[in-house]
Coordinates of C-alpha atoms in Angstrom, one line a residue:
M1 CA -24.9 9.9 90.0
K2 CA -24.2 12.3 87.2
R3 CA -23.0 10.6 84.1
T4 CA -19.9 12.5 82.6
A5 CA -19.5 13.6 78.9
T6 CA -17.1 11.1 78.1
A7 CA -19.4 8.2 79.5
A8 CA -22.2 9.5 77.6
L9 CA -20.0 9.6 74.3
A10 CA -19.2 6.1 75.0
V11 CA -22.5 4.9 74.9
V12 CA -23.5 6.7 71.7
L13 CA -20.4 5.1 70.0
L14 CA -21.4 1.5 71.2
A15 CA -24.8 2.2 69.9
T16 CA -23.4 3.2 66.7
A17 CA -21.4 0.3 66.4
G18 CA -24.2 -2.1 67.3
C19 CA -26.1 -0.5 64.5
T20 CA -23.4 -1.7 61.6
S21 CA -23.5 -5.2 62.9
E22 CA -25.4 -7.7 60.6
G23 CA -26.9 -9.3 63.5
G24 CA -30.6 -8.2 62.2
G25 CA -29.7 -9.5 58.6
S26 CA -28.1 -6.6 57.0
G27 CA -24.7 -4.7 57.3
S28 CA -21.5 -4.4 55.4
S29 CA -19.1 -7.2 54.0
G30 CA -17.0 -8.5 56.6
A31 CA -19.6 -7.8 59.7
S32 CA -20.6 -10.6 61.9
V33 CA -23.4 -12.7 60.7
P34 CA -25.2 -14.9 63.4
G35 CA -24.6 -18.7 62.5
V36 CA -22.1 -18.0 59.6
T37 CA -18.3 -18.6 60.2
D38 CA -15.6 -19.2 57.7
S39 CA -16.3 -23.0 58.1
E40 CA -19.9 -23.4 59.2
I41 CA -23.6 -22.4 58.6
V42 CA -25.9 -23.0 61.5
V43 CA -29.5 -23.3 60.6
G44 CA -32.6 -24.7 63.0
T45 CA -36.1 -26.0 62.9
H46 CA -38.8 -26.8 65.1
M47 CA -40.7 -29.9 64.1
P48 CA -43.3 -32.2 65.8
L49 CA -40.8 -35.2 66.9
T50 CA -43.5 -36.3 69.5
G51 CA -47.1 -35.1 69.9
P52 CA -50.1 -35.7 67.7
A53 CA -48.6 -34.8 64.4
A54 CA -45.0 -36.9 65.0
A55 CA -46.3 -39.9 62.7
G56 CA -44.7 -39.3 59.4
Y57 CA -43.6 -35.7 60.0
S58 CA -40.7 -36.7 62.5
K59 CA -38.8 -38.2 59.6
I60 CA -38.8 -34.9 57.8
A61 CA -35.8 -33.0 59.7
P62 CA -33.7 -36.0 59.9
A63 CA -33.8 -36.4 56.1
T64 CA -33.2 -32.8 55.7
K65 CA -30.1 -33.3 58.0
A66 CA -29.2 -36.4 56.1
Y67 CA -29.1 -34.3 52.8
F68 CA -26.8 -31.8 54.4
D69 CA -24.6 -34.3 55.6
Y70 CA -24.2 -35.6 52.2
V71 CA -23.5 -32.2 50.9
N72 CA -20.9 -31.7 53.6
A73 CA -19.0 -34.8 52.7
N74 CA -19.0 -33.6 49.3
G75 CA -17.2 -30.4 50.2
G76 CA -20.2 -28.2 51.7
V77 CA -21.2 -24.9 50.2
H78 CA -18.7 -22.4 49.6
G79 CA -16.3 -24.5 51.8
R80 CA -18.9 -24.2 54.7
K81 CA -20.5 -27.2 56.2
I82 CA -24.4 -26.9 57.3
S83 CA -25.1 -27.6 61.1
Y84 CA -28.9 -28.4 61.2
K85 CA -30.2 -27.9 64.9
I86 CA -33.8 -29.9 65.2
K87 CA -35.8 -28.9 68.2
D88 CA -39.2 -30.8 69.1
D89 CA -42.1 -28.7 69.8
G90 CA -44.7 -31.5 70.0
Y91 CA -46.7 -29.5 67.5
N92 CA -47.7 -27.4 70.7
P93 CA -47.7 -23.5 69.5
A94 CA -46.4 -22.5 73.1
N95 CA -43.4 -25.2 72.8
T96 CA -42.8 -23.8 69.4
Q97 CA -42.3 -20.2 70.7
T98 CA -39.9 -21.6 73.4
V99 CA -37.6 -23.5 71.1
V100 CA -37.7 -20.8 68.3
R101 CA -36.4 -18.4 70.7
E102 CA -33.8 -20.9 71.9
L103 CA -32.6 -21.2 68.4
V104 CA -32.4 -17.6 67.7
L105 CA -31.2 -16.2 70.9
Q106 CA -28.9 -18.8 72.3
D107 CA -27.8 -21.1 69.4
K108 CA -27.5 -17.8 67.1
V109 CA -28.8 -19.6 64.0
F110 CA -28.5 -18.1 60.6
A111 CA -32.1 -19.0 59.6
I112 CA -35.0 -21.1 60.4
L113 CA -35.5 -23.5 57.9
N114 CA -38.8 -25.6 57.2
G115 CA -40.4 -25.1 60.7
L116 CA -43.7 -27.2 60.6
G117 CA -47.0 -26.5 61.3
T118 CA -49.7 -23.7 60.6
P119 CA -50.8 -23.2 64.3
T120 CA -47.3 -23.7 65.6
H121 CA -45.3 -21.5 63.0
T122 CA -47.9 -18.8 63.0
G123 CA -46.9 -17.7 66.6
V124 CA -43.3 -17.1 65.9
L125 CA -43.7 -15.1 62.5
D126 CA -43.1 -11.7 64.4
F127 CA -40.5 -12.7 66.7
L128 CA -38.6 -13.8 63.5
K129 CA -39.5 -10.5 61.8
T130 CA -38.4 -8.3 64.9
N131 CA -35.0 -10.5 65.0
R132 CA -34.7 -10.3 61.1
V133 CA -34.2 -13.9 60.9
P134 CA -34.6 -15.6 57.4
D135 CA -37.8 -17.9 57.7
L136 CA -37.4 -20.3 54.9
F137 CA -39.5 -22.8 53.2
V138 CA -42.0 -23.1 56.1
A139 CA -43.5 -26.7 56.1
S140 CA -47.2 -25.8 55.6
G141 CA -49.2 -24.4 53.1
S142 CA -50.8 -21.5 55.1
R143 CA -51.0 -18.4 53.0
S144 CA -49.9 -16.4 56.1
W145 CA -46.3 -17.1 54.5
N146 CA -47.1 -15.3 51.5
Q147 CA -47.2 -11.8 52.7
P148 CA -43.9 -10.0 51.7
D149 CA -44.9 -6.5 52.8
K150 CA -45.7 -7.6 56.2
Y151 CA -42.9 -10.6 56.6
P152 CA -40.3 -10.0 54.1
G153 CA -38.1 -12.6 55.4
T154 CA -40.5 -15.6 55.4
F155 CA -41.2 -17.9 52.5
G156 CA -43.3 -20.9 52.2
F157 CA -42.6 -24.4 50.4
N158 CA -45.8 -26.5 50.3
P159 CA -48.3 -25.4 47.8
D160 CA -51.0 -23.2 49.6
Y161 CA -53.8 -24.9 50.9
T162 CA -56.2 -22.7 48.9
V163 CA -54.3 -23.8 45.5
E164 CA -54.5 -27.4 46.6
G165 CA -58.0 -26.9 47.5
K166 CA -58.8 -25.8 44.0
I167 CA -57.2 -28.5 42.5
L168 CA -58.8 -31.2 44.5
G169 CA -62.3 -29.5 43.9
T170 CA -61.5 -29.4 40.1
Y171 CA -61.3 -33.4 40.5
V172 CA -64.4 -33.8 42.3
K173 CA -66.2 -31.6 39.9
E174 CA -65.0 -33.5 37.0
N175 CA -65.2 -36.9 38.1
L176 CA -67.7 -37.0 40.8
A177 CA -70.2 -34.6 39.6
G178 CA -73.7 -34.9 41.1
K179 CA -72.3 -36.5 44.4
K180 CA -72.9 -34.8 47.8
T181 CA -69.5 -33.6 48.6
C182 CA -68.6 -32.9 52.4
F183 CA -65.7 -31.4 54.2
L184 CA -63.4 -32.3 57.5
G185 CA -60.7 -30.0 58.3
Q186 CA -58.3 -28.8 60.8
D187 CA -59.8 -26.2 63.0
D188 CA -57.1 -23.6 61.9
D189 CA -55.8 -21.8 58.8
F190 CA -55.0 -25.3 57.2
G191 CA -58.7 -26.5 57.3
R192 CA -60.2 -22.7 56.5
D193 CA -57.8 -22.2 53.7
S194 CA -58.4 -25.8 52.2
L195 CA -62.0 -25.4 52.1
A196 CA -61.9 -21.8 50.8
G197 CA -60.2 -23.4 47.9
I198 CA -62.6 -26.4 47.4
E199 CA -65.4 -24.1 47.4
K200 CA -64.1 -21.4 44.9
V201 CA -64.6 -24.3 42.6
L202 CA -67.7 -26.5 43.9
G203 CA -69.5 -23.8 45.6
P204 CA -70.8 -24.4 49.1
V205 CA -70.1 -28.0 50.5
A206 CA -73.0 -29.9 51.6
A207 CA -71.7 -30.3 55.1
K208 CA -68.6 -29.5 57.0
E209 CA -67.1 -30.5 60.3
S210 CA -63.7 -29.9 62.1
Y211 CA -61.4 -31.3 64.5
V212 CA -58.6 -30.2 67.0
T213 CA -55.5 -32.2 67.1
S214 CA -55.7 -32.4 71.2
N215 CA -58.8 -34.5 70.8
P216 CA -58.4 -37.9 69.0
N217 CA -61.8 -38.7 68.4
V218 CA -63.6 -37.8 65.2
G219 CA -66.6 -40.0 65.9
P220 CA -69.1 -37.3 66.1
Q221 CA -67.9 -35.5 63.0
M222 CA -67.9 -38.8 61.0
G223 CA -71.4 -39.5 62.2
A224 CA -72.7 -36.0 61.3
L225 CA -71.3 -36.5 57.8
K226 CA -72.7 -39.8 57.6
A227 CA -76.1 -38.3 58.6
A228 CA -76.1 -35.9 56.1
G229 CA -75.6 -38.4 53.5
C230 CA -72.1 -37.4 52.2
E231 CA -70.8 -39.3 49.2
V232 CA -67.4 -37.6 48.7
V233 CA -65.5 -36.4 51.8
V234 CA -62.5 -33.9 51.4
L235 CA -60.2 -34.1 54.5
A236 CA -57.9 -31.5 55.3
T237 CA -56.0 -33.6 58.1
V238 CA -52.8 -34.4 59.4
P239 CA -51.8 -38.1 58.9
G240 CA -52.9 -39.1 62.1
F241 CA -56.3 -37.6 61.8
T242 CA -56.4 -39.1 58.2
A243 CA -56.1 -42.7 59.6
L244 CA -58.7 -41.7 62.4
S245 CA -61.4 -40.4 59.8
I246 CA -60.9 -43.5 57.5
G247 CA -61.0 -46.1 60.4
T248 CA -63.7 -44.1 62.4
A249 CA -66.0 -44.2 58.8
A250 CA -65.6 -47.9 58.4
K251 CA -66.6 -48.6 62.0
I252 CA -69.8 -46.9 61.3
A253 CA -70.2 -48.5 57.8
F254 CA -69.8 -45.1 56.2
K255 CA -68.0 -45.6 52.7
P256 CA -67.5 -42.2 50.9
Q257 CA -65.0 -41.5 48.4
F258 CA -62.0 -39.9 50.3
V259 CA -60.1 -37.3 48.7
V260 CA -57.2 -36.0 51.2
S261 CA -54.8 -33.0 51.1
N262 CA -51.1 -34.0 50.5
V263 CA -50.1 -33.2 54.0
G264 CA -52.3 -36.2 55.3
A265 CA -52.0 -38.7 52.7
D266 CA -48.8 -40.5 52.7
P267 CA -49.7 -44.0 52.6
T268 CA -46.8 -45.4 54.3
T269 CA -47.8 -43.3 57.2
V270 CA -51.4 -43.3 57.3
G271 CA -51.2 -47.1 56.6
K272 CA -48.8 -47.7 59.6
T273 CA -51.3 -45.9 61.8
L274 CA -54.2 -47.8 60.4
G275 CA -52.4 -51.2 60.8
A276 CA -54.3 -54.2 59.7
A277 CA -57.1 -51.8 58.4
A278 CA -54.4 -50.2 55.9
P279 CA -56.6 -51.5 53.0
L280 CA -59.2 -49.0 53.5
M281 CA -57.0 -46.6 51.9
E282 CA -57.2 -48.3 48.5
G283 CA -58.7 -45.7 45.9
L284 CA -57.9 -42.8 48.1
V285 CA -57.5 -39.9 45.9
A286 CA -54.6 -37.2 46.9
A287 CA -52.1 -34.8 45.3
N288 CA -48.4 -34.2 45.5
Y289 CA -45.8 -32.2 43.7
L290 CA -42.4 -34.3 44.3
P291 CA -41.5 -37.6 43.2
L292 CA -43.4 -40.5 44.9
N293 CA -41.0 -42.6 47.1
N294 CA -42.0 -45.8 45.2
D295 CA -40.7 -44.5 41.6
D296 CA -37.3 -46.1 41.5
A297 CA -37.0 -45.0 38.0
N298 CA -36.9 -41.5 38.8
P299 CA -33.4 -39.9 39.1
W300 CA -34.3 -38.1 42.2
I301 CA -35.7 -40.9 44.1
Q302 CA -32.3 -42.8 43.1
L303 CA -30.3 -39.8 44.6
F304 CA -32.5 -39.5 47.8
K305 CA -32.4 -43.2 48.4
K306 CA -28.5 -43.3 48.0
V307 CA -28.4 -40.1 50.6
N308 CA -30.7 -42.2 52.9
A309 CA -28.8 -45.2 53.1
A310 CA -25.4 -43.3 53.7
H311 CA -26.5 -40.8 55.8
N312 CA -30.2 -41.4 57.4
G313 CA -29.6 -44.9 58.7
N314 CA -31.5 -46.3 55.9
A315 CA -34.6 -45.4 57.5
E316 CA -38.0 -46.3 56.1
F317 CA -38.3 -44.5 52.8
D318 CA -41.4 -42.7 52.6
N319 CA -42.8 -39.3 51.0
N320 CA -41.7 -37.7 54.3
V321 CA -38.1 -38.4 53.6
V322 CA -38.4 -37.3 50.0
Y323 CA -40.2 -34.1 51.3
G324 CA -37.0 -33.5 53.6
M325 CA -34.5 -33.9 51.1
S326 CA -36.4 -31.7 48.6
V327 CA -36.3 -28.9 51.2
G328 CA -32.6 -29.8 51.7
Y329 CA -31.6 -29.4 47.9
L330 CA -33.7 -26.2 47.9
F331 CA -31.9 -24.7 50.8
V332 CA -28.6 -25.6 49.2
Q333 CA -29.5 -24.0 45.8
A334 CA -30.3 -20.9 47.7
L335 CA -27.0 -20.9 49.6
Q336 CA -25.3 -21.6 46.5
A337 CA -26.9 -18.6 44.8
A338 CA -26.6 -15.9 47.7
G339 CA -22.6 -16.5 47.3
K340 CA -19.7 -17.1 49.5
D341 CA -19.9 -13.5 51.4
L342 CA -23.1 -14.8 52.8
T343 CA -25.5 -12.7 54.8
R344 CA -29.3 -12.8 55.9
D345 CA -29.9 -10.1 53.2
K346 CA -28.3 -11.9 50.5
I347 CA -30.1 -15.1 51.1
I348 CA -33.5 -13.6 51.0
E349 CA -32.6 -11.7 47.8
A350 CA -31.4 -15.1 46.3
V351 CA -34.8 -16.7 46.9
Q352 CA -36.8 -13.7 45.7
K353 CA -34.7 -14.1 42.5
N354 CA -35.7 -17.8 42.1
G355 CA -34.8 -19.5 39.0
F356 CA -34.6 -22.8 41.2
Q357 CA -34.9 -26.1 39.6
G358 CA -35.4 -29.3 41.3
P359 CA -37.5 -32.5 42.0
G360 CA -40.8 -30.6 42.0
S361 CA -43.5 -31.2 39.1
V362 CA -44.5 -27.7 39.0
P363 CA -42.6 -24.3 39.4
L364 CA -41.5 -22.5 42.6
R365 CA -43.6 -19.1 42.6
F366 CA -40.9 -17.0 44.5
S367 CA -40.4 -13.4 43.6
A368 CA -40.3 -10.1 45.4
Q369 CA -44.0 -10.0 45.2
D370 CA -44.9 -13.8 45.9
H371 CA -43.3 -15.6 48.9
S372 CA -45.5 -18.9 48.3
G373 CA -43.8 -22.0 47.5
Y374 CA -44.8 -24.4 44.8
G375 CA -47.5 -23.5 42.7
G376 CA -49.8 -26.8 42.2
E377 CA -49.7 -30.2 42.3
Q378 CA -50.8 -33.5 40.5
L379 CA -53.4 -35.9 41.8
T380 CA -52.7 -39.4 43.0
K381 CA -54.5 -42.5 43.7
I382 CA -53.8 -45.2 46.2
Q383 CA -53.5 -48.6 44.1
G384 CA -52.3 -51.7 45.9
G385 CA -51.2 -49.7 48.8
K386 CA -49.1 -47.4 46.9
A387 CA -49.6 -43.9 45.8
V388 CA -49.5 -43.6 42.0
Y389 CA -49.8 -40.4 39.8
F390 CA -52.6 -39.8 37.0
G391 CA -53.5 -37.1 34.8
T392 CA -51.3 -34.1 34.3
P393 CA -49.9 -31.3 37.0
Y394 CA -51.9 -28.5 37.7
T395 CA -51.2 -24.6 38.6
T396 CA -53.5 -22.1 39.9
D397 CA -53.5 -19.3 42.3
D398 CA -55.2 -18.7 45.7
K399 CA -57.8 -16.2 44.2
D400 CA -60.1 -16.8 41.1
G401 CA -57.5 -18.0 38.5
P402 CA -58.0 -21.3 36.4
V403 CA -56.8 -24.4 37.2
A404 CA -54.7 -25.1 34.2
P405 CA -52.6 -28.1 33.1
Y406 CA -48.9 -27.5 33.4
T407 CA -46.7 -29.3 30.6
G408 CA -43.3 -28.5 31.7
Q409 CA -40.9 -31.4 32.8
P410 CA -38.9 -31.7 35.9
V411 CA -35.1 -31.4 35.5
A412 CA -32.7 -34.5 36.4
P413 CA -30.5 -33.8 39.6
P414 CA -26.7 -32.8 38.9
Q415 CA -24.4 -35.7 38.6
N416 CA -22.8 -35.4 41.9
G417 CA -26.2 -34.6 43.7
V418 CA -25.2 -31.2 44.9
P419 CA -26.5 -27.8 43.2
A420 CA -23.9 -26.1 41.2
A421 CA -23.1 -22.5 42.5

């Protein structure tokens, strides 16, 4: 049937009207913004509540939600309460694509916040870009999040794995010089970026092995590292595989000095997985950039424990809970900075402007040219079953810049625990 001129004009007018909507992340004041009403902001995340990375990591999103519930109980942000939709992807990239599509297309979330995992989140970058959904504070240190030209709406949170690798490598160089250093890492950007940082400082490691999360057996890898005479083993592992590596090494009488990425070194999580073998962690060296869960004198820990008791069912308080609440605090800072007339563009502009100060021991690096998160770490060691900081925090870049001591001091939280506008 031939279309009439009137019908054609109607189609054009509808298309034009669609272009002025804020559904893609920009638009005029007063336009509809996905996930935002006068009383609510809806955000979502994908997390491994089950599967090979669930140990420890399943506690992150509930902790973030608990902090949001605390903020909501104290008046919200610009009069709006935050609703956090948490979907389980089992650390399976195919599942991640499904649940993120649901969050964006069905739940109409304002943003994706702290989606966890390098292999999982990598698969949704283009989808989020196409739909112009802010992709904030990814829970991974992959350098993929720091591509502002390619992915202008994506920002990291963790120090990137190459930065961390350089800091861990510097520890080995200064304290374990002359010892044969080897590496076991996850078979994705997590492992590869970590190794790149280590080798920038140490040169080629003596032996390197990798694992995949679908195969919970690192016997062949640990056997190969023992056969190679490794005296130091740097692990780029999630917590379950940190425990597997330490436990498997003990079974074959292999006793290297383990130096472990922050993402797999929470002593509560790893110790619980090791069970009776938890004392094997003693002396393990790792790094962190947030207050440690056992530092009761720290005002951030005091705040987060109060929130945990009131809004998180008094869950076992580990470094995953600290991490989740720190993410929540930063997101509230970004919302406050974006202003009452909230749009997707405005929150991206607010994050790029930076100026955020919170619980971290090193600065956040956000700018228009840099979308990575925290810029360094401080070393920790397991003593008496607990992680303790030693030395000074360090900052560096993911290229050939120096690993330099950082002397700035973290700020205390506001008296009411909620960032000011």
